[in-house]
Short mmCIF file of C-alpha atoms in Angstrom, two decimals:
data_model
loop_
_atom_site.label_atom_id
_atom_site.label_comp_id
_atom_site.label_asym_id
_atom_site.label_seq_id
_atom_site.Cartn_x
_atom_site.Cartn_y
_atom_site.Cartn_z
CA UNK A 1 314.00 201.83 280.36
CA UNK A 2 315.66 198.16 280.78
CA UNK A 3 314.57 198.88 284.80
CA UNK A 4 310.98 199.85 284.47
CA UNK A 5 310.02 197.34 281.94
CA UNK A 6 311.42 194.52 284.71
CA UNK A 7 308.76 196.72 287.29
CA UNK A 8 306.11 196.04 284.99
CA UNK A 9 306.22 192.01 284.22
CA UNK A 10 307.52 191.05 287.56
CA UNK A 11 304.43 194.18 289.35
CA UNK A 12 308.04 196.07 291.45
CA UNK A 13 307.93 199.47 292.74
CA UNK A 14 309.78 201.59 291.18
CA UNK A 15 309.81 205.49 293.11
CA UNK A 16 307.94 208.20 289.95
CA UNK A 17 306.27 211.54 291.64
CA UNK A 18 302.36 211.33 290.61
CA UNK A 19 299.49 212.59 291.40
CA UNK A 20 295.72 212.62 290.93
CA UNK A 21 294.03 211.70 288.18
CA UNK A 22 290.94 211.93 285.75
CA UNK A 23 288.98 209.65 285.22
CA UNK A 24 285.57 211.33 282.85
CA UNK A 25 282.47 208.76 283.94
CA UNK A 26 279.43 209.42 281.07
CA UNK A 27 275.14 208.18 281.45
CA UNK A 28 274.19 208.74 277.99
CA UNK A 29 270.91 207.74 276.14
CA UNK A 30 270.21 206.99 272.56
CA UNK A 31 266.54 207.79 271.56
CA UNK A 32 265.40 205.00 268.43
CA UNK A 33 264.53 207.63 265.70
CA UNK A 34 262.32 204.61 263.98
CA UNK A 35 260.49 201.16 265.44
CA UNK A 36 263.11 198.58 266.14
CA UNK A 37 261.31 195.46 267.24
CA UNK A 38 260.82 195.73 271.93
CA UNK A 39 263.97 197.20 271.71
CA UNK A 40 263.26 201.80 271.79
CA UNK A 41 266.48 203.28 273.05
CA UNK A 42 269.44 202.13 274.70
CA UNK A 43 271.84 203.33 278.43
CA UNK A 44 274.72 203.35 278.79
CA UNK A 45 277.54 204.06 281.15
CA UNK A 46 280.92 205.15 280.09
CA UNK A 47 284.79 205.03 282.35
CA UNK A 48 287.34 207.10 279.85
CA UNK A 49 289.88 207.96 279.53
CA UNK A 50 292.23 211.14 278.56
CA UNK A 51 294.75 208.86 276.52
CA UNK A 52 296.64 211.60 274.22
CA UNK A 53 295.43 215.55 273.42
CA UNK A 54 291.89 215.64 272.98
CA UNK A 55 291.59 211.44 272.46
CA UNK A 56 289.47 209.20 275.01
CA UNK A 57 289.53 205.92 275.93
CA UNK A 58 287.64 203.68 277.34
CA UNK A 59 284.94 201.55 278.04
CA UNK A 60 280.99 201.35 277.68
CA UNK A 61 278.14 199.15 278.91
CA UNK A 62 274.71 199.71 276.81
CA UNK A 63 271.11 198.33 277.81
CA UNK A 64 267.91 198.47 277.02
CA UNK A 65 266.22 201.31 278.57
CA UNK A 66 262.25 202.04 277.09
CA UNK A 67 260.98 198.84 274.96
CA UNK A 68 260.45 195.25 276.12
CA UNK A 69 264.20 194.21 275.71
CA UNK A 70 265.03 194.07 279.63
CA UNK A 71 268.00 191.95 279.17
CA UNK A 72 270.13 193.45 276.85
CA UNK A 73 273.43 194.06 277.54
CA UNK A 74 276.25 194.43 275.58
CA UNK A 75 280.03 195.99 275.87
CA UNK A 76 282.83 196.89 274.10
CA UNK A 77 285.30 199.50 273.61
CA UNK A 78 285.03 203.65 273.26
CA UNK A 79 287.37 205.79 271.33
CA UNK A 80 285.95 209.13 271.07
CA UNK A 81 288.28 212.96 269.80
CA UNK A 82 286.80 216.28 271.43
CA UNK A 83 287.46 219.73 269.40
CA UNK A 84 287.02 222.53 271.62
CA UNK A 85 284.74 225.08 270.49
CA UNK A 86 285.19 227.90 273.36
CA UNK A 87 282.79 229.42 275.69
CA UNK A 88 282.76 226.09 277.39
CA UNK A 89 281.79 224.06 274.96
CA UNK A 90 282.71 221.22 272.60
CA UNK A 91 281.98 219.24 269.58
CA UNK A 92 282.73 215.03 269.59
CA UNK A 93 283.36 212.11 267.22
CA UNK A 94 283.43 209.05 269.07
CA UNK A 95 282.50 205.49 267.85
CA UNK A 96 282.09 201.97 269.82
CA UNK A 97 282.16 198.73 268.79
CA UNK A 98 281.33 195.37 271.26
CA UNK A 99 278.96 192.72 271.40
CA UNK A 100 276.73 190.73 273.29
CA UNK A 101 271.88 190.78 273.16
CA UNK A 102 269.79 188.38 275.53
CA UNK A 103 266.14 189.55 276.13
CA UNK A 104 265.57 187.04 272.85
CA UNK A 105 266.51 189.99 270.48
CA UNK A 106 269.84 189.43 269.05
CA UNK A 107 269.47 185.92 267.11
CA UNK A 108 273.03 186.21 265.79
CA UNK A 109 276.59 187.82 266.61
CA UNK A 110 275.43 190.08 268.39
CA UNK A 111 278.69 192.75 267.63
CA UNK A 112 277.01 196.11 267.89
CA UNK A 113 279.03 199.06 266.71
CA UNK A 114 278.32 203.64 266.69
CA UNK A 115 279.14 206.63 265.79
CA UNK A 116 278.17 209.55 267.62
CA UNK A 117 278.73 213.40 266.20
CA UNK A 118 277.95 215.15 270.05
CA UNK A 119 277.68 218.99 271.23
CA UNK A 120 279.66 219.67 274.74
CA UNK A 121 278.81 221.94 277.22
CA UNK A 122 279.83 222.20 280.85
CA UNK A 123 277.49 222.38 283.14
CA UNK A 124 278.89 223.18 286.60
CA UNK A 125 282.17 222.19 288.48
CA UNK A 126 283.21 218.87 286.78
CA UNK A 127 279.52 218.03 285.43
CA UNK A 128 279.26 218.16 281.38
CA UNK A 129 276.08 218.04 279.40
CA UNK A 130 276.31 216.60 275.83
CA UNK A 131 273.53 216.51 272.89
CA UNK A 132 274.18 215.11 269.32
CA UNK A 133 273.44 212.39 266.66
CA UNK A 134 274.62 209.01 266.49
CA UNK A 135 273.69 205.62 264.31
CA UNK A 136 273.33 202.23 265.41
CA UNK A 137 273.99 198.95 264.22
CA UNK A 138 273.46 195.48 266.34
CA UNK A 139 274.38 192.31 264.07
CA UNK A 140 272.25 189.01 264.04
CA UNK A 141 269.16 191.57 265.59
CA UNK A 142 266.48 194.10 264.09
CA UNK A 143 268.56 196.62 265.19
CA UNK A 144 270.07 199.17 262.32
CA UNK A 145 269.14 202.67 262.46
CA UNK A 146 269.59 206.47 263.74
CA UNK A 147 269.76 208.16 267.28
CA UNK A 148 269.35 211.19 268.90
CA UNK A 149 271.78 210.70 271.81
CA UNK A 150 271.95 212.97 275.45
CA UNK A 151 274.09 212.11 278.17
CA UNK A 152 275.73 213.44 281.46
CA UNK A 153 279.45 213.51 282.39
CA UNK A 154 281.47 214.03 285.53
CA UNK A 155 285.50 213.98 285.77
CA UNK A 156 286.80 213.23 288.34
CA UNK A 157 290.35 213.09 290.17
CA UNK A 158 291.37 209.73 291.41
CA UNK A 159 294.32 208.48 293.30
CA UNK A 160 295.99 206.32 291.26
CA UNK A 161 298.79 206.85 288.47
CA UNK A 162 300.08 204.37 285.42
CA UNK A 163 302.72 202.18 285.86
CA UNK A 164 303.10 199.92 289.75
CA UNK A 165 305.14 203.05 291.02
CA UNK A 166 305.62 203.58 294.98
CA UNK A 167 305.01 207.14 295.47
CA UNK A 168 302.04 208.42 296.50
CA UNK A 169 299.13 210.63 296.14
CA UNK A 170 297.30 213.90 298.58
CA UNK A 171 294.10 214.14 297.16
CA UNK A 172 292.07 212.22 294.95
CA UNK A 173 288.85 210.27 294.93
CA UNK A 174 289.91 206.43 295.85
CA UNK A 175 289.21 202.56 296.26
CA UNK A 176 287.61 201.89 298.94
CA UNK A 177 286.70 198.11 298.33
CA UNK A 178 286.63 194.90 296.27
CA UNK A 179 284.68 192.57 297.72
CA UNK A 180 283.51 189.07 295.67
CA UNK A 181 279.63 188.33 296.38
CA UNK A 182 277.20 185.76 296.88
CA UNK A 183 272.76 186.55 296.49
CA UNK A 184 269.80 184.72 297.24
CA UNK A 185 266.77 185.85 294.60
CA UNK A 186 263.92 185.37 296.64
CA UNK A 187 261.15 186.21 294.07
CA UNK A 188 256.99 186.96 295.00
CA UNK A 189 255.22 185.14 293.31
CA UNK A 190 257.33 186.67 290.05
CA UNK A 191 256.15 184.65 286.40
CA UNK A 192 258.57 184.41 283.65
CA UNK A 193 258.23 186.37 279.67
CA UNK A 194 256.24 182.50 279.34
CA UNK A 195 254.20 182.79 281.85
CA UNK A 196 255.40 180.32 284.12
CA UNK A 197 256.45 180.52 288.21
CA UNK A 198 259.73 181.86 288.90
CA UNK A 199 261.78 179.99 291.39
CA UNK A 200 264.98 181.02 293.26
CA UNK A 201 267.76 181.83 291.69
CA UNK A 202 271.81 182.05 293.41
CA UNK A 203 273.91 184.54 291.72
CA UNK A 204 277.53 185.21 291.95
CA UNK A 205 279.65 188.74 291.04
CA UNK A 206 281.58 191.54 292.65
CA UNK A 207 281.47 194.96 293.62
CA UNK A 208 284.19 198.34 293.45
CA UNK A 209 283.80 200.28 296.42
CA UNK A 210 285.15 203.86 296.33
CA UNK A 211 285.40 207.06 298.37
CA UNK A 212 285.86 211.21 298.18
CA UNK A 213 288.48 210.28 301.20
CA UNK A 214 290.17 206.85 302.85
CA UNK A 215 288.34 207.73 305.67
CA UNK A 216 285.18 208.99 304.05
CA UNK A 217 281.65 207.73 305.95
CA UNK A 218 279.41 206.92 302.39
CA UNK A 219 280.73 205.89 299.08
CA UNK A 220 279.31 204.80 296.08
CA UNK A 221 279.31 200.90 294.10
CA UNK A 222 278.94 199.62 291.35
CA UNK A 223 277.79 196.07 291.75
CA UNK A 224 277.55 192.97 288.55
CA UNK A 225 275.97 189.35 289.27
CA UNK A 226 275.01 186.86 287.91
CA UNK A 227 273.33 183.26 287.44
CA UNK A 228 274.74 180.36 288.60
CA UNK A 229 272.34 178.25 289.77
CA UNK A 230 268.88 178.13 290.54
CA UNK A 231 266.63 179.21 287.90
CA UNK A 232 267.05 182.22 285.70
CA UNK A 233 270.38 180.77 283.23
CA UNK A 234 271.08 184.12 281.30
CA UNK A 235 269.77 186.81 284.39
CA UNK A 236 272.45 189.28 284.81
CA UNK A 237 272.26 192.25 286.05
CA UNK A 238 274.39 196.14 287.35
CA UNK A 239 274.13 198.11 289.44
CA UNK A 240 275.05 201.65 290.95
CA UNK A 241 274.86 203.23 294.53
CA UNK A 242 275.58 204.80 297.96
CA UNK A 243 276.24 203.26 301.12
CA UNK A 244 275.80 205.93 304.67
CA UNK A 245 278.15 203.80 307.22
CA UNK A 246 278.40 204.45 311.13
CA UNK A 247 281.79 204.40 311.03
CA UNK A 248 284.36 204.31 308.55
CA UNK A 249 285.90 201.12 309.86
CA UNK A 250 285.87 198.28 312.20
CA UNK A 251 282.69 196.78 313.75
CA UNK A 252 279.53 198.96 311.83
CA UNK A 253 275.99 199.18 310.18
CA UNK A 254 275.29 200.70 307.03
CA UNK A 255 272.08 201.20 304.63
CA UNK A 256 272.43 201.41 300.70
CA UNK A 257 270.13 202.42 298.02
CA UNK A 258 271.01 201.50 294.33
CA UNK A 259 269.30 201.96 290.44
CA UNK A 260 270.32 199.49 287.38
CA UNK A 261 269.27 197.68 284.24
CA UNK A 262 269.16 193.73 284.22
CA UNK A 263 267.32 190.66 283.31
CA UNK A 264 267.68 187.75 280.70
CA UNK A 265 266.87 183.72 281.86
CA UNK A 266 263.25 185.16 280.86
CA UNK A 267 263.12 186.80 283.99
CA UNK A 268 260.82 189.69 283.20
CA UNK A 269 262.17 192.79 283.80
CA UNK A 270 260.49 194.73 281.88
CA UNK A 271 262.53 197.30 279.66
CA UNK A 272 265.38 196.42 281.92
CA UNK A 273 264.93 199.15 284.63
CA UNK A 274 265.59 197.79 288.40
CA UNK A 275 266.53 199.45 292.13
CA UNK A 276 267.19 198.57 295.31
CA UNK A 277 267.50 199.45 299.26
CA UNK A 278 268.93 197.14 301.78
CA UNK A 279 270.89 197.07 304.82
CA UNK A 280 274.00 195.63 306.54
CA UNK A 281 276.92 194.97 308.78
CA UNK A 282 280.98 194.57 308.77
CA UNK A 283 283.02 192.23 310.69
CA UNK A 284 286.09 192.61 310.85
CA UNK A 285 288.67 189.52 310.57
CA UNK A 286 292.10 189.65 309.54
CA UNK A 287 294.48 191.87 307.31
CA UNK A 288 292.13 194.10 305.40
CA UNK A 289 289.72 191.44 305.37
CA UNK A 290 285.54 192.12 305.97
CA UNK A 291 282.74 189.77 306.11
CA UNK A 292 279.57 191.93 304.60
CA UNK A 293 275.94 190.45 305.63
CA UNK A 294 272.71 192.27 304.60
CA UNK A 295 269.96 191.90 302.43
CA UNK A 296 268.18 194.02 300.09
CA UNK A 297 265.11 193.75 298.26
CA UNK A 298 264.84 194.89 294.55
CA UNK A 299 261.64 194.86 291.93
CA UNK A 300 262.00 196.14 288.23
CA UNK A 301 260.28 199.62 286.95
CA UNK A 302 258.45 198.19 284.54
CA UNK A 303 258.07 195.10 285.20
CA UNK A 304 257.01 192.07 286.87
CA UNK A 305 260.18 191.69 288.87
CA UNK A 306 260.17 192.12 293.30
CA UNK A 307 262.47 189.99 295.08
CA UNK A 308 263.88 189.75 298.53
CA UNK A 309 267.49 189.66 298.41
CA UNK A 310 269.82 188.72 301.25
CA UNK A 311 273.59 188.28 300.60
CA UNK A 312 277.45 188.29 302.31
CA UNK A 313 280.42 190.06 300.57
CA UNK A 314 283.76 188.53 301.23
CA UNK A 315 285.77 192.55 301.87
CA UNK A 316 289.40 192.66 300.63
CA UNK A 317 289.61 197.04 301.83
CA UNK A 318 292.63 198.86 301.14
CA UNK A 319 294.22 202.13 303.18
CA UNK A 320 295.53 201.63 306.66
CA UNK A 321 293.02 204.49 307.64
CA UNK A 322 295.40 207.25 309.82
CA UNK A 323 297.10 207.30 307.40
CA UNK A 324 295.58 208.38 304.15
CA UNK A 325 296.64 207.75 300.26
CA UNK A 326 300.11 206.25 301.92
CA UNK A 327 299.49 202.45 300.80
CA UNK A 328 299.81 201.30 297.14
CA UNK A 329 298.12 199.01 295.53
CA UNK A 330 299.18 197.90 291.93
CA UNK A 331 296.48 196.29 289.57
CA UNK A 332 297.46 194.90 285.90
CA UNK A 333 294.25 195.96 283.40
CA UNK A 334 293.56 193.85 280.13
CA UNK A 335 291.36 194.46 277.25
CA UNK A 336 291.32 191.82 274.74
CA UNK A 337 289.02 189.04 272.67
CA UNK A 338 288.52 185.39 273.33
CA UNK A 339 287.77 182.81 271.39
CA UNK A 340 285.92 179.62 272.46
CA UNK A 341 286.63 176.14 269.81
CA UNK A 342 283.15 174.15 270.82
CA UNK A 343 282.35 170.59 271.76
CA UNK A 344 279.89 168.56 270.63
CA UNK A 345 277.60 169.06 273.61
CA UNK A 346 278.89 174.26 273.66
CA UNK A 347 274.75 174.00 272.01
CA UNK A 348 271.38 173.34 273.75
CA UNK A 349 269.94 170.50 272.63
CA UNK A 350 268.24 171.75 269.63
CA UNK A 351 270.52 174.18 268.32
CA UNK A 352 272.04 172.77 265.28
CA UNK A 353 274.63 176.03 264.90
CA UNK A 354 278.34 175.20 265.01
CA UNK A 355 279.57 178.28 264.44
CA UNK A 356 283.17 178.88 267.64
CA UNK A 357 282.02 182.08 269.61
CA UNK A 358 284.10 185.01 269.59
CA UNK A 359 284.00 186.91 272.52
CA UNK A 360 284.92 190.40 273.90
CA UNK A 361 287.38 190.43 277.08
CA UNK A 362 288.17 192.60 280.22
CA UNK A 363 289.92 191.27 283.34
CA UNK A 364 291.08 193.47 286.27
CA UNK A 365 294.12 192.19 288.12
CA UNK A 366 294.48 192.84 291.44
CA UNK A 367 298.14 191.88 293.41
CA UNK A 368 297.79 190.60 296.60
CA UNK A 369 301.97 190.22 296.65
CA UNK A 370 304.81 190.73 294.11
CA UNK A 371 303.34 187.00 291.95
CA UNK A 372 299.94 186.14 293.48
CA UNK A 373 297.32 188.36 292.00
CA UNK A 374 293.42 188.15 292.48
CA UNK A 375 291.32 188.73 288.60
CA UNK A 376 287.82 189.36 287.73
CA UNK A 377 287.24 188.57 284.46
CA UNK A 378 283.72 189.10 282.19
CA UNK A 379 283.42 189.49 277.77
CA UNK A 380 280.12 189.94 275.99
CA UNK A 381 280.34 187.47 272.76
CA UNK A 382 280.48 189.25 269.49
CA UNK A 383 280.91 186.37 266.70
CA UNK A 384 279.41 183.21 266.88
CA UNK A 385 275.25 182.88 266.37
CA UNK A 386 275.20 182.98 270.51
CA UNK A 387 274.33 186.56 270.58
CA UNK A 388 273.08 187.20 274.53
CA UNK A 389 276.45 184.79 275.56
CA UNK A 390 278.14 186.32 278.69
CA UNK A 391 280.54 185.57 281.27
CA UNK A 392 281.91 186.55 284.33
CA UNK A 393 284.12 185.09 286.52
CA UNK A 394 286.39 185.67 289.49
CA UNK A 395 290.15 183.82 290.72
CA UNK A 396 293.32 184.17 291.04
CA UNK A 397 296.82 184.04 289.28
CA UNK A 398 299.77 183.73 289.59
CA UNK A 399 302.45 185.08 287.81
CA UNK A 400 305.96 183.78 286.46
CA UNK A 401 308.62 186.70 285.08
CA UNK A 402 310.81 184.57 282.19
CA UNK A 403 313.11 187.39 281.77
CA UNK A 404 313.36 191.72 282.24
CA UNK A 405 310.94 190.84 278.33
CA UNK A 406 308.06 187.57 279.05
CA UNK A 407 306.06 186.32 281.96
CA UNK A 408 303.93 183.40 282.32
CA UNK A 409 300.78 183.29 284.58
CA UNK A 410 298.29 180.80 285.06
CA UNK A 411 294.62 180.99 286.31
CA UNK A 412 292.12 179.61 288.11
CA UNK A 413 287.99 181.54 287.99
CA UNK A 414 284.72 180.74 288.60
CA UNK A 415 281.30 182.28 287.56
CA UNK A 416 278.26 182.74 286.05
CA UNK A 417 277.37 181.80 282.28
CA UNK A 418 274.90 182.10 280.42
CA UNK A 419 272.35 182.95 276.91
CA UNK A 420 272.93 182.01 273.43
CA UNK A 421 272.23 179.43 273.35
CA UNK A 422 275.29 177.55 275.01
CA UNK A 423 274.56 175.31 277.52
CA UNK A 424 276.20 176.23 280.44
CA UNK A 425 274.03 173.98 283.15
CA UNK A 426 271.83 176.69 284.81
CA UNK A 427 275.03 179.28 284.40
CA UNK A 428 277.76 177.81 287.50
CA UNK A 429 281.27 177.45 285.05
CA UNK A 430 284.84 177.37 286.05
CA UNK A 431 287.51 178.39 283.82
CA UNK A 432 291.40 177.74 283.83
CA UNK A 433 293.91 179.59 281.64
CA UNK A 434 297.69 179.93 280.86
CA UNK A 435 298.77 183.30 280.14
CA UNK A 436 302.04 184.58 278.21
CA UNK A 437 303.20 188.14 278.52
CA UNK A 438 305.48 190.25 276.18
CA UNK A 439 306.40 193.99 277.13
CA UNK A 440 305.95 195.59 274.57
CA UNK A 441 307.02 199.80 276.14
CA UNK A 442 306.18 201.61 279.21
CA UNK A 443 303.63 200.22 281.25
CA UNK A 444 302.39 197.88 278.87
CA UNK A 445 302.44 194.13 277.06
CA UNK A 446 300.64 191.80 274.58
CA UNK A 447 299.50 188.52 276.10
CA UNK A 448 298.10 185.21 273.97
CA UNK A 449 296.54 183.08 276.31
CA UNK A 450 295.98 178.79 275.77
CA UNK A 451 292.56 177.98 278.25
CA UNK A 452 289.44 175.88 278.96
CA UNK A 453 286.25 176.58 280.01
CA UNK A 454 283.49 174.13 282.21
CA UNK A 455 279.87 173.88 283.49
CA UNK A 456 279.98 172.65 286.16
CA UNK A 457 276.35 170.99 286.84
CA UNK A 458 276.18 167.65 285.60
CA UNK A 459 277.58 165.65 283.06
CA UNK A 460 277.13 167.47 279.77
CA UNK A 461 277.15 171.46 278.89
CA UNK A 462 279.42 173.63 277.88
CA UNK A 463 283.26 172.71 277.87
CA UNK A 464 285.44 174.61 274.88
CA UNK A 465 288.81 175.14 275.56
CA UNK A 466 289.49 178.24 274.64
CA UNK A 467 292.30 180.69 273.09
CA UNK A 468 293.05 184.44 274.29
CA UNK A 469 294.64 187.73 272.87
CA UNK A 470 294.61 190.86 274.85
CA UNK A 471 296.51 194.25 275.37
CA UNK A 472 297.50 194.52 279.01
CA UNK A 473 298.47 197.81 281.14
CA UNK A 474 298.97 198.41 284.81
CA UNK A 475 298.17 200.99 287.22
CA UNK A 476 299.04 202.09 290.93
CA UNK A 477 296.54 202.94 292.82
CA UNK A 478 296.88 205.30 296.86
CA UNK A 479 294.28 204.66 299.79
#
């Protein structure tokens, strides 16, 4: 056990037989039974894994689906119990807790709770449908209502295993690449929700792409970006898409389509649905790194927002395409909460509250060496009179093991933040933190941290001290 704990804490690899593991993806729709201001329905994307027989845990992101609240985003944690009924049917009981806001709908804390009872029916292959009843409450907003929920789920086997292990698999969907990105929005004569012209926006973000096998010439992807400069401070979008490539590797062209939800920053995305289409070229560099250069057209389905969006992505591609499923990549996932102690310029002028925000936090770390890792971090507010405040960061960390149980890590990050009346000076922020991890058991550690976040544009703005608490789990993907 001690040797295994050392492997987790230090990023060492152990030889343990593994096989592809199932992950459940779910798209849901909650239609309110009564009017809730500008919001009539929520849509959601969930990623769930069975942690005990019949017990599933994961993360869900909710956004506006109907009404005029595009830009409402709420992220958090989902726990669900499934009871088989026979004949491909099951009854599900679950709960969600998360935080966020946006679109001017959440004036208070932003904490959202949701309970549901759902009937699940197998449809075909690995696809099932759901129909049920839920109750949704968002603190600091008018939303407190029963709802009817509908959904589609798909179980997919991924080539991954718990812990930092070395033995490969022979099948399963793969994480094809991770891609930090910068894109520019050039709006096409659009007006903001307040009637003034919408200017150009610079966005920073992150993409993860997935393929059916290491040699596939098509891939699916999920992409998240937020405004970091220019107009639209507080704007964010989440898109899921499909990409066609002329070859699996080397110099190649690609085309892509995507759909998702977007808003915030007073950008008029209507109910929040957006669609995008575009293409570009991938240029191999060195050591699995590539540059992707292209452009998209993006439009809101029922809002005043259409933009041309050139972009550049730095892509780290995984695996040796001549020897599939043999390369292992080591990761760790952190789920927890962040407390921010505000400075004197934390809020925008005219906002008098001095409450300290608490945000729900998720981080994903990819180890580039035994100690150096690339990290992505997302936070949504759940307390502190800052409904709609959200943060997305990318950066690097260095892990220093002290012994078999304790590890100290240093991280530096940059990204986009805004919303909730917090003065982020246009959205571009930097952050640094130190974390101390204590190994609890196999593949799991508790982590506490101390850090700071600072607006990078101008001399004032938000510069809070940050305290962090989370649970870390280690896992390995094969490519």
